[in-house]
């Protein structure tokens, strides 16, 4: 059993597709064991994306991530990190497979609707960034 962090980014919340994204998880039998809506401060966004600090898009990305509410979730299931990334599609929506969340809803390489952890180590960091143990069911 594995856990991963999923975020519906500000563009996804504004597009009113919270339910659509959750439905895709549930159709895939991926369990949601924690969920909340929050609005990040700039400092919080910078801390979350610290690994990208040197990238040219860091300032723009952290501004975007603070531009409105986000939905953060902990997903649980067998191989859920890879399964969630398959549902999301490639970072760049232009390269995403048909039927993926980003192919269907993203408009921009930055405004790409969802985030998902890419490995067990990043999942552990990202889950603990938003949730303490008491907030995670299951
Ligand atoms: P995410 O999966 O959340 O991980 C880092 C984020 O940075 C990515 O989704 C995009 O939102 C953003 N990103 C990645 N590459 C670029 C890029 N070349 N230009 C702008 N934003 C990017």
PDB file of C-alpha atoms and ligand atoms in Angstrom:
ATOM      1  CA  UNK A   1       0.000   0.000   0.000  1.00  0.00           C
ATOM      2  CA  UNK A   2       1.354   3.364  -1.058  1.00  0.00           C
ATOM      3  CA  UNK A   3       0.370   7.015  -0.497  1.00  0.00           C
ATOM      4  CA  UNK A   4       0.794  10.069  -2.677  1.00  0.00           C
ATOM      5  CA  UNK A   5      -0.069  13.766  -2.511  1.00  0.00           C
ATOM      6  CA  UNK A   6      -2.466  15.175  -5.082  1.00  0.00           C
ATOM      7  CA  UNK A   7      -3.193  18.878  -5.553  1.00  0.00           C
ATOM      8  CA  UNK A   8      -5.951  20.417  -7.617  1.00  0.00           C
ATOM      9  CA  UNK A   9      -4.247  23.703  -8.515  1.00  0.00           C
ATOM     10  CA  UNK A  10      -5.915  27.160  -8.597  1.00  0.00           C
ATOM     11  CA  UNK A  11      -6.789  26.802 -12.294  1.00  0.00           C
ATOM     12  CA  UNK A  12      -8.533  23.474 -11.627  1.00  0.00           C
ATOM     13  CA  UNK A  13     -10.551  24.961  -8.752  1.00  0.00           C
ATOM     14  CA  UNK A  14     -11.522  27.981 -10.915  1.00  0.00           C
ATOM     15  CA  UNK A  15     -12.615  25.651 -13.731  1.00  0.00           C
ATOM     16  CA  UNK A  16     -15.010  23.906 -11.337  1.00  0.00           C
ATOM     17  CA  UNK A  17     -13.523  20.469 -11.912  1.00  0.00           C
ATOM     18  CA  UNK A  18     -12.873  19.387  -8.321  1.00  0.00           C
ATOM     19  CA  UNK A  19     -15.658  16.814  -8.630  1.00  0.00           C
ATOM     20  CA  UNK A  20     -14.455  15.644 -12.039  1.00  0.00           C
ATOM     21  CA  UNK A  21     -10.915  15.027 -10.760  1.00  0.00           C
ATOM     22  CA  UNK A  22     -12.193  13.193  -7.683  1.00  0.00           C
ATOM     23  CA  UNK A  23     -14.490  11.075  -9.876  1.00  0.00           C
ATOM     24  CA  UNK A  24     -11.483   9.976 -11.937  1.00  0.00           C
ATOM     25  CA  UNK A  25      -9.708   8.814  -8.770  1.00  0.00           C
ATOM     26  CA  UNK A  26     -12.789   6.968  -7.581  1.00  0.00           C
ATOM     27  CA  UNK A  27     -13.386   5.343 -10.977  1.00  0.00           C
ATOM     28  CA  UNK A  28      -9.810   4.005 -10.701  1.00  0.00           C
ATOM     29  CA  UNK A  29     -10.518   2.666  -7.182  1.00  0.00           C
ATOM     30  CA  UNK A  30      -7.981   5.086  -5.694  1.00  0.00           C
ATOM     31  CA  UNK A  31      -8.917   5.931  -2.094  1.00  0.00           C
ATOM     32  CA  UNK A  32      -8.862   9.485  -0.738  1.00  0.00           C
ATOM     33  CA  UNK A  33      -7.722   9.286   2.898  1.00  0.00           C
ATOM     34  CA  UNK A  34      -7.330  13.046   3.551  1.00  0.00           C
ATOM     35  CA  UNK A  35      -8.654  16.162   1.816  1.00  0.00           C
ATOM     36  CA  UNK A  36      -8.845  19.915   2.434  1.00  0.00           C
ATOM     37  CA  UNK A  37      -9.095  23.222   0.587  1.00  0.00           C
ATOM     38  CA  UNK A  38      -6.502  25.858   1.464  1.00  0.00           C
ATOM     39  CA  UNK A  39      -4.944  29.015   0.057  1.00  0.00           C
ATOM     40  CA  UNK A  40      -1.157  29.041   0.093  1.00  0.00           C
ATOM     41  CA  UNK A  41       0.966  32.026   1.061  1.00  0.00           C
ATOM     42  CA  UNK A  42       3.947  32.826  -1.152  1.00  0.00           C
ATOM     43  CA  UNK A  43       6.313  31.440   1.514  1.00  0.00           C
ATOM     44  CA  UNK A  44       4.311  28.210   1.754  1.00  0.00           C
ATOM     45  CA  UNK A  45       4.337  27.783  -2.028  1.00  0.00           C
ATOM     46  CA  UNK A  46       8.094  28.412  -2.125  1.00  0.00           C
ATOM     47  CA  UNK A  47       8.652  25.795   0.579  1.00  0.00           C
ATOM     48  CA  UNK A  48       6.565  23.221  -1.235  1.00  0.00           C
ATOM     49  CA  UNK A  49       8.349  23.758  -4.551  1.00  0.00           C
ATOM     50  CA  UNK A  50      11.815  24.358  -3.027  1.00  0.00           C
ATOM     51  CA  UNK A  51      13.281  21.656  -5.278  1.00  0.00           C
ATOM     52  CA  UNK A  52      12.541  23.971  -8.250  1.00  0.00           C
ATOM     53  CA  UNK A  53      14.092  27.075  -6.621  1.00  0.00           C
ATOM     54  CA  UNK A  54      16.751  27.507  -9.316  1.00  0.00           C
ATOM     55  CA  UNK A  55      14.346  27.098 -12.230  1.00  0.00           C
ATOM     56  CA  UNK A  56      13.450  30.148 -14.336  1.00  0.00           C
ATOM     57  CA  UNK A  57       9.740  29.476 -13.757  1.00  0.00           C
ATOM     58  CA  UNK A  58       9.988  29.354  -9.934  1.00  0.00           C
ATOM     59  CA  UNK A  59       8.659  32.857  -9.256  1.00  0.00           C
ATOM     60  CA  UNK A  60       5.836  32.523 -11.758  1.00  0.00           C
ATOM     61  CA  UNK A  61       4.940  29.046 -10.463  1.00  0.00           C
ATOM     62  CA  UNK A  62       4.789  30.144  -6.835  1.00  0.00           C
ATOM     63  CA  UNK A  63       2.710  33.221  -7.785  1.00  0.00           C
ATOM     64  CA  UNK A  64       0.314  30.996  -9.700  1.00  0.00           C
ATOM     65  CA  UNK A  65       0.028  28.532  -6.811  1.00  0.00           C
ATOM     66  CA  UNK A  66      -0.985  31.382  -4.476  1.00  0.00           C
ATOM     67  CA  UNK A  67      -3.493  32.896  -6.927  1.00  0.00           C
ATOM     68  CA  UNK A  68      -6.497  31.080  -5.448  1.00  0.00           C
ATOM     69  CA  UNK A  69      -7.597  28.133  -3.340  1.00  0.00           C
ATOM     70  CA  UNK A  70      -6.203  24.661  -3.952  1.00  0.00           C
ATOM     71  CA  UNK A  71      -7.451  21.226  -2.915  1.00  0.00           C
ATOM     72  CA  UNK A  72      -4.850  18.964  -1.346  1.00  0.00           C
ATOM     73  CA  UNK A  73      -5.483  15.240  -0.976  1.00  0.00           C
ATOM     74  CA  UNK A  74      -3.704  12.131   0.216  1.00  0.00           C
ATOM     75  CA  UNK A  75      -4.412   9.202  -2.093  1.00  0.00           C
ATOM     76  CA  UNK A  76      -3.844   5.621  -1.036  1.00  0.00           C
ATOM     77  CA  UNK A  77      -3.629   2.348  -2.947  1.00  0.00           C
ATOM     78  CA  UNK A  78      -1.335  -0.142  -4.602  1.00  0.00           C
ATOM     79  CA  UNK A  79       1.157   1.616  -6.884  1.00  0.00           C
ATOM     80  CA  UNK A  80      -0.837   4.836  -6.404  1.00  0.00           C
ATOM     81  CA  UNK A  81       2.082   7.186  -7.212  1.00  0.00           C
ATOM     82  CA  UNK A  82       2.378   5.819 -10.755  1.00  0.00           C
ATOM     83  CA  UNK A  83      -1.364   5.328 -11.184  1.00  0.00           C
ATOM     84  CA  UNK A  84      -2.046   8.946 -10.228  1.00  0.00           C
ATOM     85  CA  UNK A  85       0.644  10.198 -12.607  1.00  0.00           C
ATOM     86  CA  UNK A  86      -0.914   8.132 -15.390  1.00  0.00           C
ATOM     87  CA  UNK A  87      -4.309   9.715 -14.697  1.00  0.00           C
ATOM     88  CA  UNK A  88      -2.732  13.207 -14.673  1.00  0.00           C
ATOM     89  CA  UNK A  89      -0.749  12.887 -17.928  1.00  0.00           C
ATOM     90  CA  UNK A  90       2.516  14.626 -18.830  1.00  0.00           C
ATOM     91  CA  UNK A  91       3.472  17.940 -17.175  1.00  0.00           C
ATOM     92  CA  UNK A  92       3.143  19.613 -20.565  1.00  0.00           C
ATOM     93  CA  UNK A  93      -0.494  19.096 -21.589  1.00  0.00           C
ATOM     94  CA  UNK A  94       0.589  19.097 -25.234  1.00  0.00           C
ATOM     95  CA  UNK A  95       2.476  15.853 -24.564  1.00  0.00           C
ATOM     96  CA  UNK A  96      -0.201  14.292 -22.349  1.00  0.00           C
ATOM     97  CA  UNK A  97      -2.026  11.150 -23.468  1.00  0.00           C
ATOM     98  CA  UNK A  98      -5.655  11.318 -24.564  1.00  0.00           C
ATOM     99  CA  UNK A  99      -8.116  10.991 -21.708  1.00  0.00           C
ATOM    100  CA  UNK A 100      -5.733  12.283 -19.028  1.00  0.00           C
ATOM    101  CA  UNK A 101      -6.671  15.135 -16.701  1.00  0.00           C
ATOM    102  CA  UNK A 102      -4.078  17.489 -18.151  1.00  0.00           C
ATOM    103  CA  UNK A 103      -4.939  16.646 -21.757  1.00  0.00           C
ATOM    104  CA  UNK A 104      -8.591  17.292 -21.046  1.00  0.00           C
ATOM    105  CA  UNK A 105      -8.313  20.438 -18.914  1.00  0.00           C
ATOM    106  CA  UNK A 106      -4.837  22.072 -18.898  1.00  0.00           C
ATOM    107  CA  UNK A 107      -4.172  25.184 -20.967  1.00  0.00           C
ATOM    108  CA  UNK A 108      -0.559  25.895 -20.147  1.00  0.00           C
ATOM    109  CA  UNK A 109       2.611  24.053 -19.035  1.00  0.00           C
ATOM    110  CA  UNK A 110       2.398  25.921 -15.721  1.00  0.00           C
ATOM    111  CA  UNK A 111      -1.373  25.993 -15.286  1.00  0.00           C
ATOM    112  CA  UNK A 112      -1.632  22.228 -15.547  1.00  0.00           C
ATOM    113  CA  UNK A 113      -4.593  21.618 -13.196  1.00  0.00           C
ATOM    114  CA  UNK A 114      -3.076  18.970 -10.929  1.00  0.00           C
ATOM    115  CA  UNK A 115       0.096  18.019  -9.120  1.00  0.00           C
ATOM    116  CA  UNK A 116       1.094  14.524  -8.025  1.00  0.00           C
ATOM    117  CA  UNK A 117       4.156  13.298  -6.134  1.00  0.00           C
ATOM    118  CA  UNK A 118       6.695  11.602  -8.391  1.00  0.00           C
ATOM    119  CA  UNK A 119       8.379   9.119  -5.988  1.00  0.00           C
ATOM    120  CA  UNK A 120       7.958   7.625  -2.480  1.00  0.00           C
ATOM    121  CA  UNK A 121      10.468  10.095  -0.954  1.00  0.00           C
ATOM    122  CA  UNK A 122       8.758  13.161  -2.452  1.00  0.00           C
ATOM    123  CA  UNK A 123       5.345  11.752  -1.496  1.00  0.00           C
ATOM    124  CA  UNK A 124       6.446  11.455   2.152  1.00  0.00           C
ATOM    125  CA  UNK A 125       7.741  15.054   2.166  1.00  0.00           C
ATOM    126  CA  UNK A 126       4.730  16.467   0.332  1.00  0.00           C
ATOM    127  CA  UNK A 127       2.122  14.654   2.470  1.00  0.00           C
ATOM    128  CA  UNK A 128       3.787  15.819   5.684  1.00  0.00           C
ATOM    129  CA  UNK A 129       3.958  19.380   4.276  1.00  0.00           C
ATOM    130  CA  UNK A 130       0.148  19.575   4.346  1.00  0.00           C
ATOM    131  CA  UNK A 131      -1.145  16.924   6.756  1.00  0.00           C
ATOM    132  CA  UNK A 132      -0.252  15.600  10.173  1.00  0.00           C
ATOM    133  CA  UNK A 133      -0.881  11.957  11.097  1.00  0.00           C
ATOM    134  CA  UNK A 134      -4.186  12.733  12.865  1.00  0.00           C
ATOM    135  CA  UNK A 135      -5.623  14.249   9.674  1.00  0.00           C
ATOM    136  CA  UNK A 136      -5.104  11.115   7.578  1.00  0.00           C
ATOM    137  CA  UNK A 137      -7.750   8.393   7.786  1.00  0.00           C
ATOM    138  CA  UNK A 138      -7.177   4.748   6.996  1.00  0.00           C
TER     139      UNK A 138
HETATM  140  P1  LIG B   1       4.093  20.098 -11.118  1.00  0.00           P
HETATM  141  O1  LIG B   1       3.880  18.680 -11.483  1.00  0.00           O
HETATM  142  O2  LIG B   1       3.302  20.664 -10.003  1.00  0.00           O
HETATM  143  O3  LIG B   1       5.651  20.317 -10.816  1.00  0.00           O
HETATM  144  C1  LIG B   1       6.303  21.540 -11.001  1.00  0.00           C
HETATM  145  C2  LIG B   1       5.445  22.532 -11.715  1.00  0.00           C
HETATM  146  O4  LIG B   1       6.178  23.567 -12.344  1.00  0.00           O
HETATM  147  C3  LIG B   1       4.720  21.853 -12.876  1.00  0.00           C
HETATM  148  O5  LIG B   1       3.750  20.974 -12.413  1.00  0.00           O
HETATM  149  C4  LIG B   1       4.227  23.060 -13.625  1.00  0.00           C
HETATM  150  O6  LIG B   1       3.101  23.663 -12.990  1.00  0.00           O
HETATM  151  C5  LIG B   1       5.441  23.962 -13.476  1.00  0.00           C
HETATM  152  N1  LIG B   1       6.351  23.847 -14.631  1.00  0.00           N
HETATM  153  C6  LIG B   1       7.084  22.813 -14.991  1.00  0.00           C
HETATM  154  N2  LIG B   1       7.810  23.062 -16.087  1.00  0.00           N
HETATM  155  C7  LIG B   1       7.520  24.331 -16.406  1.00  0.00           C
HETATM  156  C8  LIG B   1       7.949  25.187 -17.436  1.00  0.00           C
HETATM  157  N3  LIG B   1       8.837  24.798 -18.360  1.00  0.00           N
HETATM  158  N4  LIG B   1       7.439  26.414 -17.457  1.00  0.00           N
HETATM  159  C9  LIG B   1       6.549  26.817 -16.520  1.00  0.00           C
HETATM  160  N5  LIG B   1       6.114  26.032 -15.518  1.00  0.00           N
HETATM  161  C10 LIG B   1       6.589  24.801 -15.467  1.00  0.00           C
END
